[in-house]
Every structure is written in structure tokens, then in C-alpha cells.
PDB file of C-alpha atoms in Angstrom:
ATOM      1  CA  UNK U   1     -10.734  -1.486   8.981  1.00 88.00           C
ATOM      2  CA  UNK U   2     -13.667  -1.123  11.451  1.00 90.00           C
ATOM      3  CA  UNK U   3     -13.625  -3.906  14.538  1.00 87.00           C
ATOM      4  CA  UNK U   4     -11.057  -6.230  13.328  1.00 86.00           C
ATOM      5  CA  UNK U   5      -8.763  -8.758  14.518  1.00 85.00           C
ATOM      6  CA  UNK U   6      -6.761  -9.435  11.470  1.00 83.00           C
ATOM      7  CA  UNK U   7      -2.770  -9.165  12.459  1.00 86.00           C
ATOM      8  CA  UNK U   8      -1.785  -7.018   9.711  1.00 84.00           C
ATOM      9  CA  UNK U   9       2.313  -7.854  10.943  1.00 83.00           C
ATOM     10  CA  UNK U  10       1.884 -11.471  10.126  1.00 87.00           C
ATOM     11  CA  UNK U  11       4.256 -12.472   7.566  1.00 87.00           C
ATOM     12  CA  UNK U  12       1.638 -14.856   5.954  1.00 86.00           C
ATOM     13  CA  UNK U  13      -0.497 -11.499   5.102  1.00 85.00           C
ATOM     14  CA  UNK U  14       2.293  -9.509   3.939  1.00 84.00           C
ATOM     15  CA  UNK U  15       3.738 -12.627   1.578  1.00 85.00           C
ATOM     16  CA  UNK U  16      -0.109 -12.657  -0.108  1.00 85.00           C
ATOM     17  CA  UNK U  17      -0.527  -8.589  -0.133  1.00 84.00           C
ATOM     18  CA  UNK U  18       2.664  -8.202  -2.484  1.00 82.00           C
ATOM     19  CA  UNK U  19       3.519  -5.135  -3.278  1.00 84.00           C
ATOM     20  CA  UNK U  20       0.887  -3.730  -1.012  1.00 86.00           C
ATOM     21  CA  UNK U  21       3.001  -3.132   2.746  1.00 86.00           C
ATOM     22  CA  UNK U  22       2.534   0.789   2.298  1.00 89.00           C
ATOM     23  CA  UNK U  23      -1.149  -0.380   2.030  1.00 88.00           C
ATOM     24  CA  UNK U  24      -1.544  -2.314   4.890  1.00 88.00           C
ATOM     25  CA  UNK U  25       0.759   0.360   6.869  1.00 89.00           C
ATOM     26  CA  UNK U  26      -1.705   3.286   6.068  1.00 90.00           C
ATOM     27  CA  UNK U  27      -4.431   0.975   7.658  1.00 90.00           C
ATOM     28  CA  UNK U  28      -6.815   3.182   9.973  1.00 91.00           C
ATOM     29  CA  UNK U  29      -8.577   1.548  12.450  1.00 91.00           C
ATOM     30  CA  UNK U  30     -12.139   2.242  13.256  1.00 92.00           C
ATOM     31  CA  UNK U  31     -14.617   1.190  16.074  1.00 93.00           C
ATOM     32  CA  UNK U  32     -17.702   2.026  14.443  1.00 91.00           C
ATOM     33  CA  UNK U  33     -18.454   1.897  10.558  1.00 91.00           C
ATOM     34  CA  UNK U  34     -20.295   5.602  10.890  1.00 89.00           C
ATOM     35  CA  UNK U  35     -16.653   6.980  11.974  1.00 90.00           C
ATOM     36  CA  UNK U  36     -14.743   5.103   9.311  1.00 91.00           C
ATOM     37  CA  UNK U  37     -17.159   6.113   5.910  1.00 89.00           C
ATOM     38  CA  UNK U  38     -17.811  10.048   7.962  1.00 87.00           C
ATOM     39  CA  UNK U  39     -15.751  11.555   4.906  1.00 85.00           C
ATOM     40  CA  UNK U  40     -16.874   9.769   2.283  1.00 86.00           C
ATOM     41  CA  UNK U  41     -19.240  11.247  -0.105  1.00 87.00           C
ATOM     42  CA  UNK U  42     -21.433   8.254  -1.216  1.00 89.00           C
ATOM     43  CA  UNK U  43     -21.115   5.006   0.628  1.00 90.00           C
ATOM     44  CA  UNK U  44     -22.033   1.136  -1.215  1.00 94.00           C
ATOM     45  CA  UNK U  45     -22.168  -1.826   1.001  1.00 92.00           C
ATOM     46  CA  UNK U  46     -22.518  -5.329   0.344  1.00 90.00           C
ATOM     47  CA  UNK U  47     -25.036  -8.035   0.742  1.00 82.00           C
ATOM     48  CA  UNK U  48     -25.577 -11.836  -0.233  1.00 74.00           C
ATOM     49  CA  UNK U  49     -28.987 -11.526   0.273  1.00 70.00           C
ATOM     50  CA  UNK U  50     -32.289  -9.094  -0.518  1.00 66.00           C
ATOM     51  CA  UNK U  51     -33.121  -6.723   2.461  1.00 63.00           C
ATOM     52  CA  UNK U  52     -36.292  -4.843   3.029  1.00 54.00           C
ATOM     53  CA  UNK U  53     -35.961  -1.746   3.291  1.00 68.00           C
ATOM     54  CA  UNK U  54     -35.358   1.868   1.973  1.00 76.00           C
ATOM     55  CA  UNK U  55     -31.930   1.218   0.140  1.00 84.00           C
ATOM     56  CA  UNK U  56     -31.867   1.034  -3.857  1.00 88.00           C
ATOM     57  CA  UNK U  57     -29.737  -1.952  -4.773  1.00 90.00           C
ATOM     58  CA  UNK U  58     -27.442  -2.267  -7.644  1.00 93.00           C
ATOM     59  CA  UNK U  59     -25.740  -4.413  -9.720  1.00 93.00           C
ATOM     60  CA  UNK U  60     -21.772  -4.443  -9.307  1.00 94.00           C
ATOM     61  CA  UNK U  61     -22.202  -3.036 -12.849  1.00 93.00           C
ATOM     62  CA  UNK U  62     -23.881  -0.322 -11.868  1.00 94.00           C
ATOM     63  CA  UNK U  63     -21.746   1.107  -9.341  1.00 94.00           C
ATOM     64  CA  UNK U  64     -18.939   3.257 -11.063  1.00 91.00           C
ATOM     65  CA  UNK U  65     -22.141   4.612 -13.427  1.00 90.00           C
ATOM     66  CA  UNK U  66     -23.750   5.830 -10.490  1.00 90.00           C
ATOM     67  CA  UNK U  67     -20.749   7.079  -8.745  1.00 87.00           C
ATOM     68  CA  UNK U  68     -20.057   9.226 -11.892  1.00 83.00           C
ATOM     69  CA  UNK U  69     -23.578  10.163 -12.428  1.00 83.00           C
ATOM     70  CA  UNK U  70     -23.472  11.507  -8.802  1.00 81.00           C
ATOM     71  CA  UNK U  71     -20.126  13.758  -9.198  1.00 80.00           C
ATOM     72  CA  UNK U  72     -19.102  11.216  -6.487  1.00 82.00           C
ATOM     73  CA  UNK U  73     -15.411  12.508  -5.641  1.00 80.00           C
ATOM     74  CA  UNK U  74     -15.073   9.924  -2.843  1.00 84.00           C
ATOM     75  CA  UNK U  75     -16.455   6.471  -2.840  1.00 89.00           C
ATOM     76  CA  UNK U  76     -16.982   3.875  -0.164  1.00 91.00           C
ATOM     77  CA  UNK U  77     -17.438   0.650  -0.522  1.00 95.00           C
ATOM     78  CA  UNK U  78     -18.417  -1.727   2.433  1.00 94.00           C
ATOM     79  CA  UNK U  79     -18.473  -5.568   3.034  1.00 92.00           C
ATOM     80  CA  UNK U  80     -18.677  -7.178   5.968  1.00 85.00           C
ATOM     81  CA  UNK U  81     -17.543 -10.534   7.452  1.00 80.00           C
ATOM     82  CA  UNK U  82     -17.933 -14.145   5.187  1.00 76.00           C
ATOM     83  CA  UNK U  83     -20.001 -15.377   8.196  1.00 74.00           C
ATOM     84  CA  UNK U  84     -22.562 -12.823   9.174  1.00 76.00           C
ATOM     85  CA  UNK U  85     -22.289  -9.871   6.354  1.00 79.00           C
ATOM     86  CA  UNK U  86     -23.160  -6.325   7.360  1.00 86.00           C
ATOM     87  CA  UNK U  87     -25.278  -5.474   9.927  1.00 85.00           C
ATOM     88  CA  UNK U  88     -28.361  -3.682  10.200  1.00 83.00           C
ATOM     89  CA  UNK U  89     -26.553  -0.615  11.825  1.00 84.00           C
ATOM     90  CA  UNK U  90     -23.530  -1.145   8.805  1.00 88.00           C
ATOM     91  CA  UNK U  91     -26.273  -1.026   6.494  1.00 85.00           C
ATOM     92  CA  UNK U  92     -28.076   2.037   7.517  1.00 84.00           C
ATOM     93  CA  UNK U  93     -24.381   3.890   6.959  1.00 87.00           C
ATOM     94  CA  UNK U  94     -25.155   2.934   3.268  1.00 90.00           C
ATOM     95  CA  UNK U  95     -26.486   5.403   0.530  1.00 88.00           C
ATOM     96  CA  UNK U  96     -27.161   1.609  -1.447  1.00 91.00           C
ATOM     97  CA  UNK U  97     -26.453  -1.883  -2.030  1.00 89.00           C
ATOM     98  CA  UNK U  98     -24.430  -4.431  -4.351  1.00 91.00           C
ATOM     99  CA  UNK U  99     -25.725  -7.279  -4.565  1.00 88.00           C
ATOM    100  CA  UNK U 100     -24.022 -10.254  -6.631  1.00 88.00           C
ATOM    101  CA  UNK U 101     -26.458 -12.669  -8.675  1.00 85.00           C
ATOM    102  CA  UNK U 102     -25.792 -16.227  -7.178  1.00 82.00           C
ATOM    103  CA  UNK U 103     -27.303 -19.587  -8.022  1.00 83.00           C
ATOM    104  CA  UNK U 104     -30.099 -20.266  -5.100  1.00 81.00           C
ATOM    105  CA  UNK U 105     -28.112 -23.641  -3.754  1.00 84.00           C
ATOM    106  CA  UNK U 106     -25.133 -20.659  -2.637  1.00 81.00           C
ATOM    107  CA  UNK U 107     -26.114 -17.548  -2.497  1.00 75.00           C
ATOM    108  CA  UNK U 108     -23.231 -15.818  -1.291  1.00 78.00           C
ATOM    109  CA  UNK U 109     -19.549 -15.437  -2.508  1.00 83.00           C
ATOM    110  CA  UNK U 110     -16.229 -16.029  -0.348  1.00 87.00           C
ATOM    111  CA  UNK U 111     -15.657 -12.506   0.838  1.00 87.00           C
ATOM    112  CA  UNK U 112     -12.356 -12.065  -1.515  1.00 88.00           C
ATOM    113  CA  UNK U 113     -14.459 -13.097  -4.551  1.00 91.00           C
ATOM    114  CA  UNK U 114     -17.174 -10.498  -4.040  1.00 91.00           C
ATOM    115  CA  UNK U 115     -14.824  -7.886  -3.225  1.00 92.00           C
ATOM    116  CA  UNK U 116     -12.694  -8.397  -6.847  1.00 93.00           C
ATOM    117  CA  UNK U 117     -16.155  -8.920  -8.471  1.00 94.00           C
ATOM    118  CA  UNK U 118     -17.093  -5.503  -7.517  1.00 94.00           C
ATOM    119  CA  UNK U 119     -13.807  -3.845  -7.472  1.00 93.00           C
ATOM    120  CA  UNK U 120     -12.926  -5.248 -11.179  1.00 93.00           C
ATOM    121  CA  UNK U 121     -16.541  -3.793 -12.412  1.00 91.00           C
ATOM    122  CA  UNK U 122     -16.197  -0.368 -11.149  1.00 91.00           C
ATOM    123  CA  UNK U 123     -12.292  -0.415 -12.419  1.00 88.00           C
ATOM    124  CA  UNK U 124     -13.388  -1.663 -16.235  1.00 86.00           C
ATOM    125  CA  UNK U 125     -16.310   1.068 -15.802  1.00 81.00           C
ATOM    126  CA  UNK U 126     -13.484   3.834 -14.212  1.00 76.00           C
ATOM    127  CA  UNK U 127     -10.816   2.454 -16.633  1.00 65.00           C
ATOM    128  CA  UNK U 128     -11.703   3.715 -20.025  1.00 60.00           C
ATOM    129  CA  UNK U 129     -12.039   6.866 -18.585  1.00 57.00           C
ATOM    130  CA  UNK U 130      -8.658   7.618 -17.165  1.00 53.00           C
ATOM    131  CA  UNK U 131      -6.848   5.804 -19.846  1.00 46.00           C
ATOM    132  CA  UNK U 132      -8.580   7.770 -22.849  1.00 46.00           C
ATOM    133  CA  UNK U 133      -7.964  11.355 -21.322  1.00 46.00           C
ATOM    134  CA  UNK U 134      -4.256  10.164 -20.711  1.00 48.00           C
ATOM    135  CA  UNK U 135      -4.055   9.026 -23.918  1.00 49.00           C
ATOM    136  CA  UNK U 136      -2.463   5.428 -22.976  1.00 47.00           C
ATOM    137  CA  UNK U 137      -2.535   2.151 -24.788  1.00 47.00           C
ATOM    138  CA  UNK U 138      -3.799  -1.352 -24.153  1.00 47.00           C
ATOM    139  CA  UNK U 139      -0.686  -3.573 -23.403  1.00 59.00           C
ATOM    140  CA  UNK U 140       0.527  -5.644 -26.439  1.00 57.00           C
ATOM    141  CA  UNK U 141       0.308  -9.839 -26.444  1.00 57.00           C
ATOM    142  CA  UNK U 142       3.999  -9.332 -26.117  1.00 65.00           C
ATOM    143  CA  UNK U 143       3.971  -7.464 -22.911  1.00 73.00           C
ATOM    144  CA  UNK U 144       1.520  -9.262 -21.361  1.00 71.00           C
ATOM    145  CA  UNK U 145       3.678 -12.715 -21.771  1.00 75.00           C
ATOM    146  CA  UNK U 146       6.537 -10.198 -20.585  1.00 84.00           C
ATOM    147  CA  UNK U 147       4.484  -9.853 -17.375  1.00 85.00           C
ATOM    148  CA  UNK U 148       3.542 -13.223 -17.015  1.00 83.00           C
ATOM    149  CA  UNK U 149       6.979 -14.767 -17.065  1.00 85.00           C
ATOM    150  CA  UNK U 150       7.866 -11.733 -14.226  1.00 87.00           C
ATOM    151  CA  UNK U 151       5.682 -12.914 -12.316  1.00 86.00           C
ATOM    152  CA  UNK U 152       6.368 -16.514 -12.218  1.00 87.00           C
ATOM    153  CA  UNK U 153       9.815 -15.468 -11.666  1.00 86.00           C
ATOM    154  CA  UNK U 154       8.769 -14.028  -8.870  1.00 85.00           C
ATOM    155  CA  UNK U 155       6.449 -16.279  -7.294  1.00 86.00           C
ATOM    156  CA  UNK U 156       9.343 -18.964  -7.613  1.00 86.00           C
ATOM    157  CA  UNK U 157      12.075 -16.460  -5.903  1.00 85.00           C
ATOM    158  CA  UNK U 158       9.552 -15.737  -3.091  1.00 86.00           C
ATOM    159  CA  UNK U 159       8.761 -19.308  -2.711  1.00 83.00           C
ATOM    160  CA  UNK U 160       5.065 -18.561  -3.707  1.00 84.00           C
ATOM    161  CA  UNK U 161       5.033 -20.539  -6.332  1.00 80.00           C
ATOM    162  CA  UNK U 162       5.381 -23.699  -4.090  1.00 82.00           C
ATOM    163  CA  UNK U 163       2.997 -22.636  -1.965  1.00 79.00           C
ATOM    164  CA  UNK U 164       0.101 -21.923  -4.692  1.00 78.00           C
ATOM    165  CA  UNK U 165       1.320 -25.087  -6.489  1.00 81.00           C
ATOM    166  CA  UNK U 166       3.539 -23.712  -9.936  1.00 78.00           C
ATOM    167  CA  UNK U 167       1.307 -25.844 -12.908  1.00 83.00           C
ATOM    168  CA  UNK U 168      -1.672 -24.163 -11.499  1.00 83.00           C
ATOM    169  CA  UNK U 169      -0.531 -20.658 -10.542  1.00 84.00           C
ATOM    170  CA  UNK U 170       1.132 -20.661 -13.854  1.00 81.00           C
ATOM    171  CA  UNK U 171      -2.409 -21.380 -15.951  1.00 78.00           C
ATOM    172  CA  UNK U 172      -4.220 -18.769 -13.820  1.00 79.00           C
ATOM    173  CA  UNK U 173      -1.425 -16.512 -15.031  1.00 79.00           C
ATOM    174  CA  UNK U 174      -1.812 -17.395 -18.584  1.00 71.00           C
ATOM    175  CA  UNK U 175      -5.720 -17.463 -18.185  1.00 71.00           C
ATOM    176  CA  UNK U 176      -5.864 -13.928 -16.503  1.00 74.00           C
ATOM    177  CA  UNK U 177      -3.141 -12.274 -19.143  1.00 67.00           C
ATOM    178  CA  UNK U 178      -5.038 -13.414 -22.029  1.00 57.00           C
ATOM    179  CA  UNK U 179      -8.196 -11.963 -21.169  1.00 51.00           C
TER     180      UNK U 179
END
């Protein structure tokens, strides 16, 4: 995390990271973007808008392609606040840029939303990858409902549910599994 406020002991954070306290415990804390991507070997921010300037910009697709084409051991990928984006300076610790196609009326996703839109392209690129050399299987219909039901179960225990509202966290659920 470079420069932020966020209260990472708040127990509204941990209830929506689930599963993810060692996560948010492992947390470094930066001043300055430069220090926090130093290590990385190729660095990918984000940005709602075009940019002139010297940096190639990619799809979200074309990410995890490039990453691999690269030998890229050690990825970094950068977004910056929902109200201002990154900087100049942020930008200039970038290699390249995402950039998510948006309709001209709103051209720029809730920070969470572009985040999962580029994390869940470079994982379906990654994905085939790992899972063919380990040999593993697609989960069945069967264990999909399995894991739906779990996790109802556990939205309800947690008191979740309630919160998210249960007809329509339920339906996500179902729409997400059956994908």
C-alpha cells in the first residue's frame, strides 16, 4: 500500500476480506510508489483515460500474454485512487498501461471493478497454464452447487448475508458458479 489511510484493523474490512486476514497482515506500507514496485520486474498501472506519452497501453487481455512473453517472474500491477487515478510520477514507475474500454458518458470503473476486471483476465490467461502442467480438473456442476450452498451458509452464520441482502447475494452466487 503506498500513502494510504485505509484502517486495515477495522472490523468492517476484515468481515468483507474473508479469508484474507494473513493478507491484510502481510500489508507493507510504502511512501513512495518507486520504493514499493523497486523489486518488481515489470510494472502495469492503471488508467481511465488515454495519456500522451511514451507508455504502450494494453488491453486487460493483454497483460498475462505480455508478462509471459517477457519471462516476467514478478509482476506489478498499479491503480490508483477512484477520485484522481495515478499520477504523473505513479505513471512514470510504469513499464505500460491497462486501460479498460468504457462507454464515453463514464469512462472510468469503481476502483474494485477495474481491479477484478484486470485481475480475472490475467488469472483466465495464467490459469490454463498452471492447471494443465498440474494436471487438475475443471470443478463438476455438482461441486460448484456444493460451493454455492457453503457459501450461503456462511454468509448467513457471519451475518453477511443480511448485510448484502440474502435473495440477491444468493443470485450473484448462482450467476457467478454457473459461469
Amino acid at each position: 500500500l503506498v500513502r494510504s489511510t485505509a484502517d486495515l484493523s477495522s472490523v468492517e474490512l476484515r468481515m468483507m476480506a474473508v479469508h484474507a486476514a494473513p493478507v491484510l497482515d502481510g500489508l507493507t506500507h510504502y511512501d513512495a510508489l518507486a520504493d514499493a514496485v523497486r523489486d518488481l520486474q515489470w510494472v502495469v498501472g492503471s488508467c481511465a483515460t488515454a495519456r500522451a506519452g511514451k507508455l504502450p497501453v494494453l488491453a486487460p487481455a493483454d497483460v498475462a500474454p505480455q508478462a509471459v512473453d517477457r519471462r516476467v517472474g514478478r509482476l506489478g500491477l498499479v491503480f490508483g485512487n477512484e477520485a484522481e487515478g495515478l499520477r504523473r510520477d505513479e505513471l512514470e514507475c510504469c513499464a505500460a498501461y491497462v486501460r479498460i474500454a468504457a462507454e464515453p458518458e463514464q469512462p472510468s470503473l469503481n476502483l474494485s471493478h477495474a481491479v477484478a476486471v484486470v485481475l480475472a483476465n490475467v488469472h483466465t490467461a495464467v490459469r490454463p497454464m498452471q492447471h494443465t502442467a498440474a494436471g487438475e480438473h475443471a470443478a463438476s456442476r455438482e461441486e460448484l452447487d456444493l460451493l454455492g450452498r457453503v457459501c450461503l451458509e456462511l454468509a448467513a452464520r457471519s451475518g453477511y448475508a443480511a448485510y448484502a441482502g440474502g435473495a440477491r447475494l444468493r443470485s450473484g452466487l448462482q450467476r457467478m458458479f454457473r459461469r
